[in-house]
mmCIF file of C-alpha atoms in Angstrom:
data_model
loop_
_atom_site.group_PDB
_atom_site.id
_atom_site.type_symbol
_atom_site.label_atom_id
_atom_site.label_comp_id
_atom_site.label_asym_id
_atom_site.label_seq_id
_atom_site.Cartn_x
_atom_site.Cartn_y
_atom_site.Cartn_z
ATOM 1 C CA MET A 1 -15.829 1.739 -14.104
ATOM 2 C CA HIS A 2 -13.874 4.402 -16.013
ATOM 3 C CA PHE A 3 -11.979 5.492 -12.913
ATOM 4 C CA LEU A 4 -10.303 2.054 -12.760
ATOM 5 C CA SER A 5 -8.250 2.715 -15.893
ATOM 6 C CA TYR A 6 -6.036 5.669 -14.913
ATOM 7 C CA SER A 7 -2.237 5.668 -15.198
ATOM 8 C CA SER A 8 0.337 7.737 -13.302
ATOM 9 C CA PRO A 9 3.228 9.953 -14.439
ATOM 10 C CA LEU A 10 6.929 9.162 -14.118
ATOM 11 C CA GLN A 11 8.913 12.109 -12.749
ATOM 12 C CA ILE A 12 12.671 12.579 -12.703
ATOM 13 C CA ILE A 13 14.182 13.841 -9.444
ATOM 14 C CA GLU A 14 17.151 16.178 -9.155
ATOM 15 C CA SER A 15 18.274 16.116 -5.531
ATOM 16 C CA GLN A 16 21.497 15.898 -3.560
ATOM 17 C CA LEU A 17 19.724 13.521 -1.200
ATOM 18 C CA PHE A 18 20.325 10.673 -3.663
ATOM 19 C CA PRO A 19 23.928 10.907 -4.891
ATOM 20 C CA GLY A 20 25.240 8.649 -7.627
ATOM 21 C CA ILE A 21 21.937 7.445 -9.074
ATOM 22 C CA GLU A 22 19.472 8.569 -11.730
ATOM 23 C CA LEU A 23 16.233 8.708 -9.771
ATOM 24 C CA TRP A 24 12.711 8.681 -11.125
ATOM 25 C CA VAL A 25 9.471 8.541 -9.129
ATOM 26 C CA LYS A 26 6.368 6.722 -10.327
ATOM 27 C CA ARG A 27 3.675 9.044 -8.955
ATOM 28 C CA ASP A 28 0.931 6.594 -8.047
ATOM 29 C CA ASP A 29 -0.149 9.143 -5.441
ATOM 30 C CA LEU A 30 -1.667 10.971 -8.437
ATOM 31 C CA LEU A 31 -3.671 8.005 -9.783
ATOM 32 C CA HIS A 32 -6.924 9.106 -8.152
ATOM 33 C CA PRO A 33 -7.776 11.804 -5.593
ATOM 34 C CA GLN A 34 -9.360 9.357 -3.123
ATOM 35 C CA VAL A 35 -8.639 5.748 -4.162
ATOM 36 C CA SER A 36 -4.968 6.284 -3.601
ATOM 37 C CA GLY A 37 -1.835 4.749 -5.038
ATOM 38 C CA ASN A 38 -1.206 1.039 -4.663
ATOM 39 C CA LYS A 39 -4.703 0.574 -3.201
ATOM 40 C CA PHE A 40 -6.130 1.746 -6.519
ATOM 41 C CA ARG A 41 -4.219 -0.962 -8.375
ATOM 42 C CA LYS A 42 -4.870 -3.669 -5.780
ATOM 43 C CA LEU A 43 -8.635 -3.026 -5.862
ATOM 44 C CA LYS A 44 -9.033 -2.894 -9.641
ATOM 45 C CA TYR A 45 -9.878 -6.539 -10.315
ATOM 46 C CA PRO A 46 -11.741 -7.306 -7.073
ATOM 47 C CA LEU A 47 -13.930 -4.266 -7.744
ATOM 48 C CA SER A 48 -14.538 -5.301 -11.342
ATOM 49 C CA ALA A 49 -15.695 -8.751 -10.166
ATOM 50 C CA ALA A 50 -17.855 -7.257 -7.398
ATOM 51 C CA LEU A 51 -19.539 -4.952 -9.914
ATOM 52 C CA LEU A 52 -20.545 -7.875 -12.104
ATOM 53 C CA GLN A 53 -21.999 -9.718 -9.125
ATOM 54 C CA ARG A 54 -23.318 -6.590 -7.339
ATOM 55 C CA ALA A 55 -21.561 -8.021 -4.301
ATOM 56 C CA ASN A 56 -21.178 -6.319 -0.942
ATOM 57 C CA LEU A 57 -17.526 -5.613 -0.130
ATOM 58 C CA ILE A 58 -16.117 -6.468 3.288
ATOM 59 C CA SER A 59 -12.552 -6.107 4.537
ATOM 60 C CA MET A 60 -10.396 -5.362 7.582
ATOM 61 C CA GLY A 61 -7.949 -2.712 8.769
ATOM 62 C CA GLY A 62 -6.852 -0.352 11.520
ATOM 63 C CA ALA A 63 -8.147 3.075 12.510
ATOM 64 C CA TRP A 64 -5.948 4.797 9.897
ATOM 65 C CA SER A 65 -6.150 2.108 7.220
ATOM 66 C CA ASN A 66 -5.403 3.364 3.706
ATOM 67 C CA HIS A 67 -7.045 0.195 2.422
ATOM 68 C CA LEU A 68 -10.393 0.740 4.167
ATOM 69 C CA HIS A 69 -10.319 4.404 3.172
ATOM 70 C CA ALA A 70 -9.772 3.531 -0.501
ATOM 71 C CA LEU A 71 -12.382 0.759 -0.377
ATOM 72 C CA ALA A 72 -15.012 3.083 1.093
ATOM 73 C CA HIS A 73 -14.406 5.667 -1.636
ATOM 74 C CA ALA A 74 -14.430 3.050 -4.396
ATOM 75 C CA GLY A 75 -17.607 1.454 -3.093
ATOM 76 C CA HIS A 76 -19.284 4.856 -2.890
ATOM 77 C CA LEU A 77 -18.249 5.728 -6.453
ATOM 78 C CA LEU A 78 -19.419 2.386 -7.835
ATOM 79 C CA GLY A 79 -22.617 2.072 -5.798
ATOM 80 C CA LEU A 80 -21.434 -0.977 -3.836
ATOM 81 C CA LYS A 81 -22.112 -1.525 -0.135
ATOM 82 C CA THR A 82 -19.003 -1.750 2.037
ATOM 83 C CA THR A 83 -18.249 -3.078 5.515
ATOM 84 C CA GLY A 84 -15.074 -2.500 7.513
ATOM 85 C CA LEU A 85 -13.894 -4.754 10.351
ATOM 86 C CA VAL A 86 -11.725 -2.431 12.417
ATOM 87 C CA ARG A 87 -9.003 -3.422 14.862
ATOM 88 C CA GLY A 88 -9.684 -1.867 18.269
ATOM 89 C CA LEU A 89 -12.455 -1.086 20.720
ATOM 90 C CA VAL A 90 -15.516 1.006 19.868
ATOM 91 C CA PRO A 91 -14.765 4.728 20.429
ATOM 92 C CA ASN A 92 -16.640 6.345 23.326
ATOM 93 C CA ASN A 93 -18.559 8.530 20.875
ATOM 94 C CA GLN A 94 -18.567 9.448 17.219
ATOM 95 C CA THR A 95 -15.954 12.157 17.754
ATOM 96 C CA GLY A 96 -13.625 9.377 18.867
ATOM 97 C CA LEU A 97 -13.387 8.021 15.329
ATOM 98 C CA SER A 98 -10.162 8.691 13.457
ATOM 99 C CA ALA A 99 -10.424 11.044 10.493
ATOM 100 C CA THR A 100 -9.992 8.008 8.243
ATOM 101 C CA LEU A 101 -12.903 6.133 9.810
ATOM 102 C CA GLN A 102 -15.042 9.276 9.813
ATOM 103 C CA ASP A 103 -14.515 9.448 6.055
ATOM 104 C CA CYS A 104 -15.376 5.751 5.707
ATOM 105 C CA GLN A 105 -18.573 6.164 7.696
ATOM 106 C CA ASN A 106 -19.575 9.301 5.783
ATOM 107 C CA LEU A 107 -19.128 7.340 2.547
ATOM 108 C CA GLY A 108 -21.564 4.686 3.753
ATOM 109 C CA MET A 109 -19.165 2.047 5.052
ATOM 110 C CA ARG A 110 -20.594 0.033 7.930
ATOM 111 C CA LEU A 111 -18.021 -0.313 10.708
ATOM 112 C CA HIS A 112 -17.585 -3.103 13.261
ATOM 113 C CA PHE A 113 -14.914 -2.818 15.968
ATOM 114 C CA LEU A 114 -13.062 -5.992 16.871
ATOM 115 C CA SER A 115 -10.923 -7.124 19.771
ATOM 116 C CA ARG A 116 -7.296 -7.896 18.974
ATOM 117 C CA LEU A 117 -8.101 -11.592 19.426
ATOM 118 C CA ASP A 118 -10.906 -11.477 16.858
ATOM 119 C CA TYR A 119 -8.773 -9.402 14.505
ATOM 120 C CA ARG A 120 -5.931 -11.912 14.743
ATOM 121 C CA GLU A 121 -8.379 -14.732 13.999
ATOM 122 C CA LEU A 122 -9.488 -12.896 10.833
ATOM 123 C CA ARG A 123 -5.933 -13.236 9.524
ATOM 124 C CA HIS A 124 -5.873 -17.002 9.962
ATOM 125 C CA ASN A 125 -9.448 -18.202 9.482
ATOM 126 C CA PRO A 126 -10.638 -17.578 5.888
ATOM 127 C CA ASN A 127 -14.340 -17.615 6.865
ATOM 128 C CA TYR A 128 -14.211 -15.799 10.206
ATOM 129 C CA TRP A 129 -15.437 -12.528 8.654
ATOM 130 C CA GLN A 130 -18.870 -14.139 8.217
ATOM 131 C CA LYS A 131 -19.467 -13.641 11.941
ATOM 132 C CA TRP A 132 -20.223 -9.953 11.242
ATOM 133 C CA ILE A 133 -22.680 -10.259 8.346
ATOM 134 C CA GLU A 134 -26.429 -10.717 8.360
ATOM 135 C CA ALA A 135 -27.050 -12.054 4.834
ATOM 136 C CA ASP A 136 -25.888 -14.978 2.719
ATOM 137 C CA PRO A 137 -22.054 -15.007 2.491
ATOM 138 C CA ALA A 138 -22.461 -15.543 -1.250
ATOM 139 C CA GLU A 139 -23.685 -11.944 -1.472
ATOM 140 C CA TYR A 140 -20.332 -10.689 -0.189
ATOM 141 C CA SER A 141 -16.840 -10.325 -1.590
ATOM 142 C CA TRP A 142 -14.183 -10.690 1.134
ATOM 143 C CA LEU A 143 -10.893 -8.830 0.800
ATOM 144 C CA PRO A 144 -8.068 -9.753 3.208
ATOM 145 C CA GLU A 145 -5.986 -7.231 5.126
ATOM 146 C CA GLY A 146 -4.542 -4.612 2.782
ATOM 147 C CA GLY A 147 -6.525 -6.164 -0.065
ATOM 148 C CA SER A 148 -3.654 -8.602 -0.509
ATOM 149 C CA ASN A 149 -4.602 -11.470 -2.786
ATOM 150 C CA ALA A 150 -3.777 -12.866 -6.225
ATOM 151 C CA GLU A 151 -6.043 -10.356 -7.976
ATOM 152 C CA ALA A 152 -4.279 -7.483 -6.224
ATOM 153 C CA VAL A 153 -0.928 -8.793 -7.486
ATOM 154 C CA ARG A 154 -2.338 -8.891 -11.016
ATOM 155 C CA GLY A 155 -3.478 -5.263 -10.785
ATOM 156 C CA VAL A 156 -0.185 -3.966 -9.407
ATOM 157 C CA ALA A 157 1.828 -5.804 -12.082
ATOM 158 C CA GLU A 158 0.224 -3.565 -14.710
ATOM 159 C CA LEU A 159 2.248 -0.623 -13.389
ATOM 160 C CA ILE A 160 5.297 -2.004 -15.201
ATOM 161 C CA ASP A 161 3.405 -1.998 -18.522
ATOM 162 C CA GLU A 162 3.049 1.795 -18.164
ATOM 163 C CA LEU A 163 6.836 2.278 -18.227
ATOM 164 C CA ASP A 164 8.585 3.139 -21.498
ATOM 165 C CA TRP A 165 11.810 1.591 -20.184
ATOM 166 C CA ILE A 166 12.835 -0.922 -17.544
ATOM 167 C CA PRO A 167 15.080 0.445 -14.772
ATOM 168 C CA ASP A 168 18.030 -1.262 -13.157
ATOM 169 C CA THR A 169 16.182 -1.174 -9.826
ATOM 170 C CA ILE A 170 12.678 -0.508 -8.533
ATOM 171 C CA ILE A 171 12.262 0.358 -4.861
ATOM 172 C CA LEU A 172 9.019 0.575 -2.885
ATOM 173 C CA ALA A 173 7.578 0.329 0.608
ATOM 174 C CA CYS A 174 6.368 -3.069 1.777
ATOM 175 C CA GLY A 175 3.484 -3.727 4.180
ATOM 176 C CA THR A 176 1.643 -6.977 3.464
ATOM 177 C CA GLY A 177 3.815 -7.820 0.440
ATOM 178 C CA ALA A 178 1.156 -7.751 -2.290
ATOM 179 C CA THR A 179 2.406 -4.576 -3.985
ATOM 180 C CA LEU A 180 5.956 -5.914 -3.948
ATOM 181 C CA ALA A 181 4.741 -9.213 -5.403
ATOM 182 C CA GLY A 182 2.913 -7.346 -8.171
ATOM 183 C CA ILE A 183 5.995 -5.339 -9.123
ATOM 184 C CA VAL A 184 8.142 -8.494 -9.143
ATOM 185 C CA LYS A 185 5.561 -10.194 -11.354
ATOM 186 C CA GLY A 186 5.454 -7.229 -13.740
ATOM 187 C CA MET A 187 9.247 -7.005 -13.981
ATOM 188 C CA ARG A 188 9.435 -10.661 -15.121
ATOM 189 C CA ASN A 189 12.988 -11.156 -13.837
ATOM 190 C CA ARG A 190 14.305 -7.949 -15.399
ATOM 191 C CA GLY A 191 16.415 -5.788 -13.096
ATOM 192 C CA ARG A 192 15.962 -6.047 -9.332
ATOM 193 C CA VAL A 193 13.262 -4.998 -6.892
ATOM 194 C CA ILE A 194 13.890 -3.725 -3.350
ATOM 195 C CA GLY A 195 11.141 -3.693 -0.757
ATOM 196 C CA ILE A 196 11.505 -1.526 2.346
ATOM 197 C CA ALA A 197 9.626 -3.181 5.206
ATOM 198 C CA ALA A 198 7.367 -0.808 7.126
ATOM 199 C CA VAL A 199 6.650 -3.439 9.774
ATOM 200 C CA GLN A 200 8.981 -4.545 12.569
ATOM 201 C CA ASN A 201 10.055 -8.208 12.807
ATOM 202 C CA ALA A 202 8.642 -9.026 9.370
ATOM 203 C CA SER A 203 10.996 -11.822 8.300
ATOM 204 C CA TYR A 204 7.903 -13.672 7.029
ATOM 205 C CA LEU A 205 7.438 -11.166 4.200
ATOM 206 C CA LYS A 206 9.696 -12.856 1.645
ATOM 207 C CA SER A 207 7.783 -16.112 2.011
ATOM 208 C CA ASP A 208 4.464 -14.234 1.776
ATOM 209 C CA VAL A 209 5.589 -12.550 -1.451
ATOM 210 C CA GLN A 210 6.558 -15.895 -2.966
ATOM 211 C CA GLN A 211 3.192 -17.373 -1.959
ATOM 212 C CA LEU A 212 1.356 -14.445 -3.571
ATOM 213 C CA LEU A 213 3.362 -14.903 -6.774
ATOM 214 C CA LEU A 214 2.490 -18.592 -6.864
ATOM 215 C CA ALA A 215 -1.186 -17.833 -6.239
ATOM 216 C CA ALA A 216 -1.275 -15.096 -8.873
ATOM 217 C CA ASP A 217 0.532 -16.791 -11.724
ATOM 218 C CA ASN A 218 2.198 -19.983 -10.484
ATOM 219 C CA ILE A 219 5.580 -18.276 -10.873
ATOM 220 C CA HIS A 220 8.696 -17.940 -8.751
ATOM 221 C CA PHE A 221 11.177 -15.066 -8.979
ATOM 222 C CA ASP A 222 14.224 -14.352 -6.831
ATOM 223 C CA ASN A 223 15.235 -10.933 -8.202
ATOM 224 C CA PHE A 224 13.962 -9.099 -5.119
ATOM 225 C CA GLU A 225 15.106 -8.378 -1.600
ATOM 226 C CA ILE A 226 13.393 -6.946 1.465
ATOM 227 C CA LEU A 227 15.315 -4.639 3.789
ATOM 228 C CA HIS A 228 14.186 -4.535 7.423
ATOM 229 C CA GLN A 229 16.436 -1.906 9.014
ATOM 230 C CA PHE A 230 14.372 1.194 8.168
ATOM 231 C CA THR A 231 11.207 0.737 10.260
ATOM 232 C CA HIS A 232 12.085 3.552 12.720
ATOM 233 C CA GLY A 233 10.719 1.501 15.597
ATOM 234 C CA GLY A 234 7.854 -0.349 13.939
ATOM 235 C CA PHE A 235 4.678 0.066 11.943
ATOM 236 C CA ALA A 236 3.247 3.602 12.127
ATOM 237 C CA LYS A 237 6.181 4.653 14.332
ATOM 238 C CA VAL A 238 8.142 7.767 13.385
ATOM 239 C CA SER A 239 11.394 9.346 14.516
ATOM 240 C CA PRO A 240 12.536 12.988 14.463
ATOM 241 C CA THR A 241 15.135 11.962 11.866
ATOM 242 C CA LEU A 242 12.449 10.509 9.599
ATOM 243 C CA VAL A 243 10.145 13.520 9.941
ATOM 244 C CA HIS A 244 13.018 15.914 9.218
ATOM 245 C CA PHE A 245 13.919 13.921 6.112
ATOM 246 C CA CYS A 246 10.319 13.906 4.849
ATOM 247 C CA LYS A 247 10.121 17.687 5.215
ATOM 248 C CA GLN A 248 13.466 18.136 3.455
ATOM 249 C CA PHE A 249 12.472 15.821 0.609
ATOM 250 C CA THR A 250 9.165 17.616 0.060
ATOM 251 C CA ALA A 251 10.838 21.027 0.187
ATOM 252 C CA GLU A 252 13.323 19.964 -2.502
ATOM 253 C CA THR A 253 10.980 18.035 -4.803
ATOM 254 C CA ASP A 254 7.486 19.390 -4.069
ATOM 255 C CA ILE A 255 6.361 15.761 -3.660
ATOM 256 C CA PRO A 256 4.346 15.103 -0.478
ATOM 257 C CA LEU A 257 5.202 12.096 1.690
ATOM 258 C CA GLU A 258 3.686 10.287 4.656
ATOM 259 C CA PRO A 259 5.950 8.663 7.263
ATOM 260 C CA VAL A 260 4.372 5.202 7.487
ATOM 261 C CA TYR A 261 5.305 3.899 4.032
ATOM 262 C CA THR A 262 6.688 6.322 1.443
ATOM 263 C CA GLY A 263 8.669 8.386 3.936
ATOM 264 C CA LYS A 264 10.492 5.320 5.209
ATOM 265 C CA MET A 265 11.110 4.118 1.661
ATOM 266 C CA PHE A 266 12.639 7.394 0.460
ATOM 267 C CA TYR A 267 14.685 7.683 3.654
ATOM 268 C CA ALA A 268 16.006 4.164 3.017
ATOM 269 C CA LEU A 269 16.831 5.114 -0.576
ATOM 270 C CA HIS A 270 18.698 8.175 0.726
ATOM 271 C CA GLN A 271 20.760 6.030 3.093
ATOM 272 C CA LEU A 272 21.413 3.371 0.457
ATOM 273 C CA SER A 273 22.592 6.045 -1.981
ATOM 274 C CA LEU A 274 24.991 7.487 0.591
ATOM 275 C CA SER A 275 26.411 4.029 1.338
ATOM 276 C CA LYS A 276 27.056 3.264 -2.367
ATOM 277 C CA HIS A 277 24.501 0.442 -2.469
ATOM 278 C CA PHE A 278 23.982 1.222 -6.168
ATOM 279 C CA LYS A 279 26.433 1.336 -9.029
ATOM 280 C CA GLU A 280 27.322 4.806 -10.317
ATOM 281 C CA GLY A 281 24.589 6.176 -12.567
ATOM 282 C CA GLU A 282 22.183 3.336 -11.820
ATOM 283 C CA LYS A 283 18.641 4.036 -13.026
ATOM 284 C CA VAL A 284 16.242 3.693 -10.106
ATOM 285 C CA ILE A 285 12.467 4.068 -10.063
ATOM 286 C CA ALA A 286 10.909 4.679 -6.649
ATOM 287 C CA ILE A 287 7.185 3.999 -6.446
ATOM 288 C CA HIS A 288 5.148 6.548 -4.518
ATOM 289 C CA THR A 289 2.314 4.363 -3.251
ATOM 290 C CA GLY A 290 0.096 7.213 -2.039
ATOM 291 C CA GLY A 291 -1.632 6.897 1.329
ATOM 292 C CA LEU A 292 -1.270 10.594 2.077
ATOM 293 C CA GLN A 293 -4.584 10.673 3.937
ATOM 294 C CA GLY A 294 -2.777 8.896 6.772
ATOM 295 C CA ASN A 295 -0.830 12.063 7.532
ATOM 296 C CA ARG A 296 -3.833 13.186 9.562
ATOM 297 C CA GLY A 297 -2.818 10.659 12.204
ATOM 298 C CA PHE A 298 0.450 12.490 12.942
ATOM 299 C CA ASP A 299 1.375 15.871 14.328
ATOM 300 C CA LEU A 300 4.261 16.379 11.916
ATOM 301 C CA THR A 301 4.599 20.091 12.560
ATOM 302 C CA SER A 302 6.002 19.693 16.059
ATOM 303 C CA THR A 303 8.029 16.509 15.648
#
């Protein structure tokens, strides 16, 4: 249980990529070597409950899912059985597994491969996951896609308690909306929060964030916005411009990025800084949500 109580450093950034603002980075990529970033925070309370019940953990994700990867590591560390419901057809052989799923399997996670139809049904039917288990559902703890539930929001909100001061703005990448909801909850209407959508055509995200806030604490905040113009073509899509920026950022700051979430967020922050989106000298904290293992899914050297 001790590994669930880490905190991450706050690092100031001196870079010409972000003119006009005072930029700090909350280095959640350093929270834990395997249970990375926002996944660490989102899993904290579900894992604590599962430990008490000795429950089997079951969740869903894609071939490069940071969530499944973190869950497999956490389950292995805590001695809990894990099952992953994976979007996509069964690989032709074991070498066809992504590096992420190879890690999951090596850590003891049982994998089931689902059609897109079944995977879509998992998102809408709260009990559909039971189709892939062999024991009493009461012996399992189900985590939705990305681990996004009220308990995840509660865990992420604790990030704000680690800060010695409250910034004017917090900016972070946004996938399912749970991390954004947690930061909004933790800020308690102080300052503003900007989410950078990593998914194309995700106008539903604002409503999802509000629903997560209501489920977590029966609260409603409006001091956040979600920007949708920095997806670079869609989820897990990259552009030469994005890859070049990520390399430049890392060369200047020595902070590694991945292009699915954090790369897009820092690129958006770069563009927003250039366009005077912030007032002069505004204090901004960017949250590095980890997920660096996903870099293995890209050939970034030749892009």
